[in-house]
PDB file of C-alpha atoms in Angstrom:
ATOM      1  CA  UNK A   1       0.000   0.000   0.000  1.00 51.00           C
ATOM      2  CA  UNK A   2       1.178   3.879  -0.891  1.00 64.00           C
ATOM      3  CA  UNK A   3       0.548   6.985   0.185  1.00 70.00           C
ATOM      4  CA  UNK A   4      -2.813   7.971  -0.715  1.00 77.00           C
ATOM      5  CA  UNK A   5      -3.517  11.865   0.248  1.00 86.00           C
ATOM      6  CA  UNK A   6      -5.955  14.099  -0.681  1.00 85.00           C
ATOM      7  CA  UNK A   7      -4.087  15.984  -3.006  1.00 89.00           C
ATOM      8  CA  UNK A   8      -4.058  15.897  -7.282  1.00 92.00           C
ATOM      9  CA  UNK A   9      -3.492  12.256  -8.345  1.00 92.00           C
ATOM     10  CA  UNK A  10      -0.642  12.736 -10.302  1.00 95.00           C
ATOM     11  CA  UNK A  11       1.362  14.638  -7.207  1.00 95.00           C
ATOM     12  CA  UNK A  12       0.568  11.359  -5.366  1.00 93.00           C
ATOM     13  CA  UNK A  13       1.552   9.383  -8.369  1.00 94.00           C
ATOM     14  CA  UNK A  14       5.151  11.495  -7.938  1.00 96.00           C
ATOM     15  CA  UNK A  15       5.454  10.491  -4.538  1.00 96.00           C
ATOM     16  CA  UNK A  16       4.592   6.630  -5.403  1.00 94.00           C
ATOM     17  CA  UNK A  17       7.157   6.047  -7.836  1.00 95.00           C
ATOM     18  CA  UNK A  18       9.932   9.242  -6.596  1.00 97.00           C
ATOM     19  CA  UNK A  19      12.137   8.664  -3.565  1.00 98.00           C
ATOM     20  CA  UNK A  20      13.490  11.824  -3.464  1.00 98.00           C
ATOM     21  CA  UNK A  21       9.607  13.458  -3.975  1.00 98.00           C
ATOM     22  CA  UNK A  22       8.913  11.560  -1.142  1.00 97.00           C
ATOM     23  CA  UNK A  23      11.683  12.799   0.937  1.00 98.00           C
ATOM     24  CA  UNK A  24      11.213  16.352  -0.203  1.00 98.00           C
ATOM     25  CA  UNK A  25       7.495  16.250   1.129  1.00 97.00           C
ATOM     26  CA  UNK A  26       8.547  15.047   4.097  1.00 98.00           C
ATOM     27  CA  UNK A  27      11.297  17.631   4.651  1.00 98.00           C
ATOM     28  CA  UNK A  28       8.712  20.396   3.799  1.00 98.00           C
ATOM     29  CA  UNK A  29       6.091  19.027   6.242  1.00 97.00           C
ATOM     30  CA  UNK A  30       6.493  21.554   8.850  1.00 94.00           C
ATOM     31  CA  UNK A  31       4.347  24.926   9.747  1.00 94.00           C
ATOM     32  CA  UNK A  32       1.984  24.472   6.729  1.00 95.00           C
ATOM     33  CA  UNK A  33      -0.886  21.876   5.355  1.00 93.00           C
ATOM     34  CA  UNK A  34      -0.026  18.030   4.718  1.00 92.00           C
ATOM     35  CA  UNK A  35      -1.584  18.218   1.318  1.00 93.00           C
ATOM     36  CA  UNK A  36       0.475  21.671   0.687  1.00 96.00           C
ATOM     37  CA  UNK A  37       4.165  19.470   1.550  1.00 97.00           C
ATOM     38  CA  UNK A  38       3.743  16.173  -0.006  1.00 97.00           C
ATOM     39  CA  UNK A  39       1.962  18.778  -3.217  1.00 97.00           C
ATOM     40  CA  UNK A  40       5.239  20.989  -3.579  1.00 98.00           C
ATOM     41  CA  UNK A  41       7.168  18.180  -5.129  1.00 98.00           C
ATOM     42  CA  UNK A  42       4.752  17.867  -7.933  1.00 98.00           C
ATOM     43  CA  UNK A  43       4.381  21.921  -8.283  1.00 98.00           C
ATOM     44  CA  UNK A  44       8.616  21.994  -7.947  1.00 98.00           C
ATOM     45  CA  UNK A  45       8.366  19.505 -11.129  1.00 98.00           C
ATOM     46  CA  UNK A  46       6.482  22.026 -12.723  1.00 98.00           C
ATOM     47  CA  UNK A  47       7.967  24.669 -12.373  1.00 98.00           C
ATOM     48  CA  UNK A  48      11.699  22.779 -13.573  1.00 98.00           C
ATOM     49  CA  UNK A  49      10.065  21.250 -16.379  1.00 98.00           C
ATOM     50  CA  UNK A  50      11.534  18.061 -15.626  1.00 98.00           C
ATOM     51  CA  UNK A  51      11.832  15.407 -12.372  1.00 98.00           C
ATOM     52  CA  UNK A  52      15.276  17.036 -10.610  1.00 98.00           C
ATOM     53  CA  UNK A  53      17.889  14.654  -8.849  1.00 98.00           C
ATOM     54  CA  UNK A  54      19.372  15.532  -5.784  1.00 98.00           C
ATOM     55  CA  UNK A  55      22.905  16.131  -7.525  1.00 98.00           C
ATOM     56  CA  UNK A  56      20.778  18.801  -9.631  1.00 98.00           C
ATOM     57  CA  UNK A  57      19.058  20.383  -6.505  1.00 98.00           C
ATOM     58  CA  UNK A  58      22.067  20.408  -4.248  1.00 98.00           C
ATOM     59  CA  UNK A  59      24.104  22.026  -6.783  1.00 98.00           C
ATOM     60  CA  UNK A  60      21.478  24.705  -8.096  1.00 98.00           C
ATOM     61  CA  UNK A  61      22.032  28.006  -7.814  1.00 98.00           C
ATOM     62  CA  UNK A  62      20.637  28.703  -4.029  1.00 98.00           C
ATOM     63  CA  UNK A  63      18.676  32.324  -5.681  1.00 98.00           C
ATOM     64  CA  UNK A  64      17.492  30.797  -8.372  1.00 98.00           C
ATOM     65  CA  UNK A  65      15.899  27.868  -6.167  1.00 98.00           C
ATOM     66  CA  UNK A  66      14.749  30.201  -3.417  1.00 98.00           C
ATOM     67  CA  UNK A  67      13.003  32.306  -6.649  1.00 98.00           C
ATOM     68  CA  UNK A  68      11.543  28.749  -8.101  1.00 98.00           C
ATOM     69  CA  UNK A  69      10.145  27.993  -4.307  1.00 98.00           C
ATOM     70  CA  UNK A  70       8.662  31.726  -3.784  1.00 98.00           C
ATOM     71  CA  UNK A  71       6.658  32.151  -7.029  1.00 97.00           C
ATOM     72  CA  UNK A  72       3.156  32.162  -6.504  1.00 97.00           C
ATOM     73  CA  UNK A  73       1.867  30.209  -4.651  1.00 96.00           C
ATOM     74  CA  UNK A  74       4.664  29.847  -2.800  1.00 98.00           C
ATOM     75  CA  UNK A  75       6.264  26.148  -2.121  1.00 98.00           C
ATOM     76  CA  UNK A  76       6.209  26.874   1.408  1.00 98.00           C
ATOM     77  CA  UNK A  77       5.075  29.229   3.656  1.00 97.00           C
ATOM     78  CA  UNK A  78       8.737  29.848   4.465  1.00 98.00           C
ATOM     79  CA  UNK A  79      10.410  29.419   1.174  1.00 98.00           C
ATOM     80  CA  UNK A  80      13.855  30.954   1.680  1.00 98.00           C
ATOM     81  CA  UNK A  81      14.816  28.616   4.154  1.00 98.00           C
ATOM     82  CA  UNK A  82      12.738  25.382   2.762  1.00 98.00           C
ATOM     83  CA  UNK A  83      14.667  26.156  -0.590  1.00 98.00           C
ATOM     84  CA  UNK A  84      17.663  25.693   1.097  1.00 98.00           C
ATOM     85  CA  UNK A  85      16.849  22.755   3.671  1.00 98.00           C
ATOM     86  CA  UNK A  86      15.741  20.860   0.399  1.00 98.00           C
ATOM     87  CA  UNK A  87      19.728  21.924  -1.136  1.00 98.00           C
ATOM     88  CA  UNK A  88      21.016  20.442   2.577  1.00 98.00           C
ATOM     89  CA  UNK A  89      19.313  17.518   2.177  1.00 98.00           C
ATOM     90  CA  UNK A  90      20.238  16.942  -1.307  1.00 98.00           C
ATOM     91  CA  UNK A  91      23.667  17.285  -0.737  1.00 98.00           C
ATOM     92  CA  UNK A  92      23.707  14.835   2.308  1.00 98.00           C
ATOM     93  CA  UNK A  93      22.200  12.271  -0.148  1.00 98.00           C
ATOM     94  CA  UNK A  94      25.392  12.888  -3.004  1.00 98.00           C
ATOM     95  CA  UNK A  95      27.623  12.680   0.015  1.00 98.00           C
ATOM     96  CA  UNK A  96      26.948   9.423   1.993  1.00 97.00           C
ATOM     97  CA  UNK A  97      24.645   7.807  -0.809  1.00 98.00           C
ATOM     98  CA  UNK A  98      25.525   8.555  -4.324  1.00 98.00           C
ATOM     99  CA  UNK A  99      22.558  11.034  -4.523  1.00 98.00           C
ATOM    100  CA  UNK A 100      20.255   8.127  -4.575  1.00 98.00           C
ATOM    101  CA  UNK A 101      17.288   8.959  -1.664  1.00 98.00           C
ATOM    102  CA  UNK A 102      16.267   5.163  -1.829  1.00 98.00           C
ATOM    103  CA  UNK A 103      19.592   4.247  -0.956  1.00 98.00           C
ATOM    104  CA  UNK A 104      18.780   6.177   2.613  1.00 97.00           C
ATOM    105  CA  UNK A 105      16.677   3.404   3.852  1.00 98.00           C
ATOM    106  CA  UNK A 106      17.436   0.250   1.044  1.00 96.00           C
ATOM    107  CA  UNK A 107      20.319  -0.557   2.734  1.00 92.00           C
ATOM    108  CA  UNK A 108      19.856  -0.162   6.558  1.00 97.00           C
ATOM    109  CA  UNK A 109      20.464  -3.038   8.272  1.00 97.00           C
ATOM    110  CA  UNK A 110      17.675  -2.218  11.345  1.00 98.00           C
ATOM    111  CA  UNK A 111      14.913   0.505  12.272  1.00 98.00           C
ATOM    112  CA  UNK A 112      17.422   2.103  14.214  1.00 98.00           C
ATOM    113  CA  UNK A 113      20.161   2.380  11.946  1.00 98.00           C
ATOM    114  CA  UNK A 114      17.145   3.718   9.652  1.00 98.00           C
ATOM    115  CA  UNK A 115      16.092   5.928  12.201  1.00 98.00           C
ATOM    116  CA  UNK A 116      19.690   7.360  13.286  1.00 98.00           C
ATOM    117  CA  UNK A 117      20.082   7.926   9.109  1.00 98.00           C
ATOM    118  CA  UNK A 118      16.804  10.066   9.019  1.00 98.00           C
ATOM    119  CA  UNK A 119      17.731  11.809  11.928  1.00 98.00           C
ATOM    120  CA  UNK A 120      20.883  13.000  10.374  1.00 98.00           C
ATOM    121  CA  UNK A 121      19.060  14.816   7.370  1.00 98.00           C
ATOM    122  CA  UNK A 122      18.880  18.638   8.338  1.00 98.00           C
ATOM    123  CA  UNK A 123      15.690  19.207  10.035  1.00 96.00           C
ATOM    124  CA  UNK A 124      15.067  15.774  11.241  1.00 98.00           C
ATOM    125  CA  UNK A 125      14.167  15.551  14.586  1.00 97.00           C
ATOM    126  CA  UNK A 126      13.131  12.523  16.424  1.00 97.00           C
ATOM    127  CA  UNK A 127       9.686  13.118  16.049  1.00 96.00           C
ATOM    128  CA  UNK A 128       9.787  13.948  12.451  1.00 97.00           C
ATOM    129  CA  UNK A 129      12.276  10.747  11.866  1.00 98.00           C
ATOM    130  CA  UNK A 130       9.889   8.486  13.189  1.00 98.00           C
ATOM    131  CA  UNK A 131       7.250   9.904  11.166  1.00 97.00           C
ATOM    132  CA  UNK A 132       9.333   9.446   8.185  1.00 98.00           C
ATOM    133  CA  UNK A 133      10.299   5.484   9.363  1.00 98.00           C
ATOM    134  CA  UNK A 134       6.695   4.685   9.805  1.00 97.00           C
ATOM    135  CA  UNK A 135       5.658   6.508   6.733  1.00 97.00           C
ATOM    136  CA  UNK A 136       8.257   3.934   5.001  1.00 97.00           C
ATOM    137  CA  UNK A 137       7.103   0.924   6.517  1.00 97.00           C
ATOM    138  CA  UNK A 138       3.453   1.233   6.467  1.00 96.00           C
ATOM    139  CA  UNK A 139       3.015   3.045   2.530  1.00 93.00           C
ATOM    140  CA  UNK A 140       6.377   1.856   1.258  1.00 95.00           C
ATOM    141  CA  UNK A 141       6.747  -1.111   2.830  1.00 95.00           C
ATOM    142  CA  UNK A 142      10.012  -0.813   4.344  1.00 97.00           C
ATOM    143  CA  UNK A 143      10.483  -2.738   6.980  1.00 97.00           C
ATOM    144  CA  UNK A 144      14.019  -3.691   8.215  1.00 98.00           C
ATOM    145  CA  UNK A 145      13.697  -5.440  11.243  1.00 98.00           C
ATOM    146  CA  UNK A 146      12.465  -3.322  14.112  1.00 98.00           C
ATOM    147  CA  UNK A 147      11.125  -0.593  12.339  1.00 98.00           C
ATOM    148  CA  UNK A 148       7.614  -0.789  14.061  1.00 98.00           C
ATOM    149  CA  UNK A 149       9.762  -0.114  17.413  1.00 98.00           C
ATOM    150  CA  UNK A 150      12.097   2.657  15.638  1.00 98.00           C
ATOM    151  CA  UNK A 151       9.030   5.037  14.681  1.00 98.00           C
ATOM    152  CA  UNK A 152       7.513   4.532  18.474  1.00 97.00           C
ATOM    153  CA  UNK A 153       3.767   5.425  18.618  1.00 96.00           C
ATOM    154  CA  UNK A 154       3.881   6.125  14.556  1.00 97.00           C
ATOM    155  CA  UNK A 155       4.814   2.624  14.061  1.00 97.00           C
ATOM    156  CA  UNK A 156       1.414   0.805  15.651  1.00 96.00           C
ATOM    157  CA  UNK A 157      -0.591  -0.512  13.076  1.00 92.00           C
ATOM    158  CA  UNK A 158      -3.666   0.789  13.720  1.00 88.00           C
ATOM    159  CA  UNK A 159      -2.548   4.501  14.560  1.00 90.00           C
ATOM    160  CA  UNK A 160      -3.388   7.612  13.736  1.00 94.00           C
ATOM    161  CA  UNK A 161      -0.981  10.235  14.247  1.00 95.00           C
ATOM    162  CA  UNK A 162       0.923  10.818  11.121  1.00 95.00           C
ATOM    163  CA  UNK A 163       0.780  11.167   7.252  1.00 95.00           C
ATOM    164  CA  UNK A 164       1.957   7.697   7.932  1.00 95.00           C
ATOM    165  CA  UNK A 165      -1.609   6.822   8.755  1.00 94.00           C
ATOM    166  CA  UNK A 166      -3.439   8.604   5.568  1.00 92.00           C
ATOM    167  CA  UNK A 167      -5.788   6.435   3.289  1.00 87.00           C
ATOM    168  CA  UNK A 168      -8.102   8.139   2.562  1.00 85.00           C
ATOM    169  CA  UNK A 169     -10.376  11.039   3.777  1.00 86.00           C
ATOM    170  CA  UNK A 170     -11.687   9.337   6.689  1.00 90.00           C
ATOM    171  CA  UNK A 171      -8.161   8.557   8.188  1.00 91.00           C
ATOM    172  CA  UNK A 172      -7.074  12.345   7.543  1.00 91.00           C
ATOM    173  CA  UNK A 173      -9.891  12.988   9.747  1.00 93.00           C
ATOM    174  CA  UNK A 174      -8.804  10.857  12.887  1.00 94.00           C
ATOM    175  CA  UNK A 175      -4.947  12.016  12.107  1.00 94.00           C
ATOM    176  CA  UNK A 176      -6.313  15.498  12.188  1.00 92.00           C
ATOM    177  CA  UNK A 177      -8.169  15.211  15.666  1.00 94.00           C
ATOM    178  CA  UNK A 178      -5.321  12.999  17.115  1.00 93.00           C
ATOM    179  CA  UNK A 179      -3.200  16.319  16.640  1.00 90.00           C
ATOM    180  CA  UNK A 180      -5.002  18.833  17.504  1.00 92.00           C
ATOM    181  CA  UNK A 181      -5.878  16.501  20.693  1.00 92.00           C
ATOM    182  CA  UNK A 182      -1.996  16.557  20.970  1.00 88.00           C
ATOM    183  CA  UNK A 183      -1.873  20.386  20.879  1.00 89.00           C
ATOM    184  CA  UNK A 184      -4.188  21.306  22.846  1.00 90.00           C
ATOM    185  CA  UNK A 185      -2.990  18.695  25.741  1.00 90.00           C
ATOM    186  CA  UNK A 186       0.290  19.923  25.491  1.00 88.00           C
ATOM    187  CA  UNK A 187      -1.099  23.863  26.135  1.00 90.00           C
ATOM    188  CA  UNK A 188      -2.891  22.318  28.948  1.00 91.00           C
ATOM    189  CA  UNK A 189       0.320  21.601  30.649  1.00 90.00           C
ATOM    190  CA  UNK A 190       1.649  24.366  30.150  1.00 88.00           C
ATOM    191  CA  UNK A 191      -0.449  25.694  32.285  1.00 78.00           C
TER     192      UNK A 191
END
């Protein structure tokens, strides 16, 4: 089973059969919609006129990308600094694997050597790396051994926390009220 988000069918088709569209949504989920993150891919495809590898994006010219990711609408709320955490994490994947973003989880021997890779992209926190390791294992099926345990509470299988959990509109729904559930509990202890 993919990914299946409300969103236009072919930017879900981009994420399906794209690695590093994937990983680009993912890096871009932060401060804005779901649908807007895992979208921008498909929109930066667009706007290139072609499917970019991350050799092309980490050696673009940062202005040029940072112009690409600001025209209207905007790829992200904050696009200065998304345009250049996509270039950071592009270049992490030519260094340590050949600029292939498969090759960040084909090869990991466990979930936590999974885990400890995501975690080393820029803008990875734990939270957002298990996210990512339960999105792979339950739309992607990735699943070195212990990856259920790797993503914690993203990794159950019947959860629904995450983009990780998305099917269809219904399971948006319960992902939705598990975080704002989340949100406003943590404002409640706050005090």
């Amino acid at each position: 089973m993919t990914l299946s988000l409300p969103i236009d069918p072919e930017a879900n088709r981009l994420l399906e059969r794209s690695p590093l569209a994937l990983l680009t949504g993912m890096v871009l989920d932060q401060q804005i919609p779901l649908e807007k993150a895992f979208t921008s891919p498909y929109v930066l495809v667009q706007r290139l006129g072609h499917e970019p590898d991350a050799r092309e994006l980490a050696g673009y010219d940062p202005e040029a990308l940072v112009e690409i990711f600001a025209r209207p609408p905007a790829l992200h709320r904050f696009p200065k600094a998304m345009a250049a955490r996509v270039q950071q994490v592009c270049q992490v994947l030519v260094d340590r694997y050949d600029g292939d973003a498969a090759r960040l989880w084909s090869d990991a021997a466990d979930g936590r050597e999974l885990l400890r890779r995501i975690g080393e992209l820029p803008g990875f926190g734990k939270q957002k790396a298990q996210i990512f390791v339960a999105l792979l294992g339950k739309r992607y099926d990735v699943h070195p051994d212990g990856w259920r345990e790797a993503a914690g509470g993203y990794g159950e299988p019947d959860a629904y926390r995450s983009v990780a959990d998305i099917t269809d509109p219904e399971s948006l729904r319960r992902v939705r009220e598990f975080k704002q559930a989340a949100k406003a509990a943590a404002r409640a202890a706050k005090g």
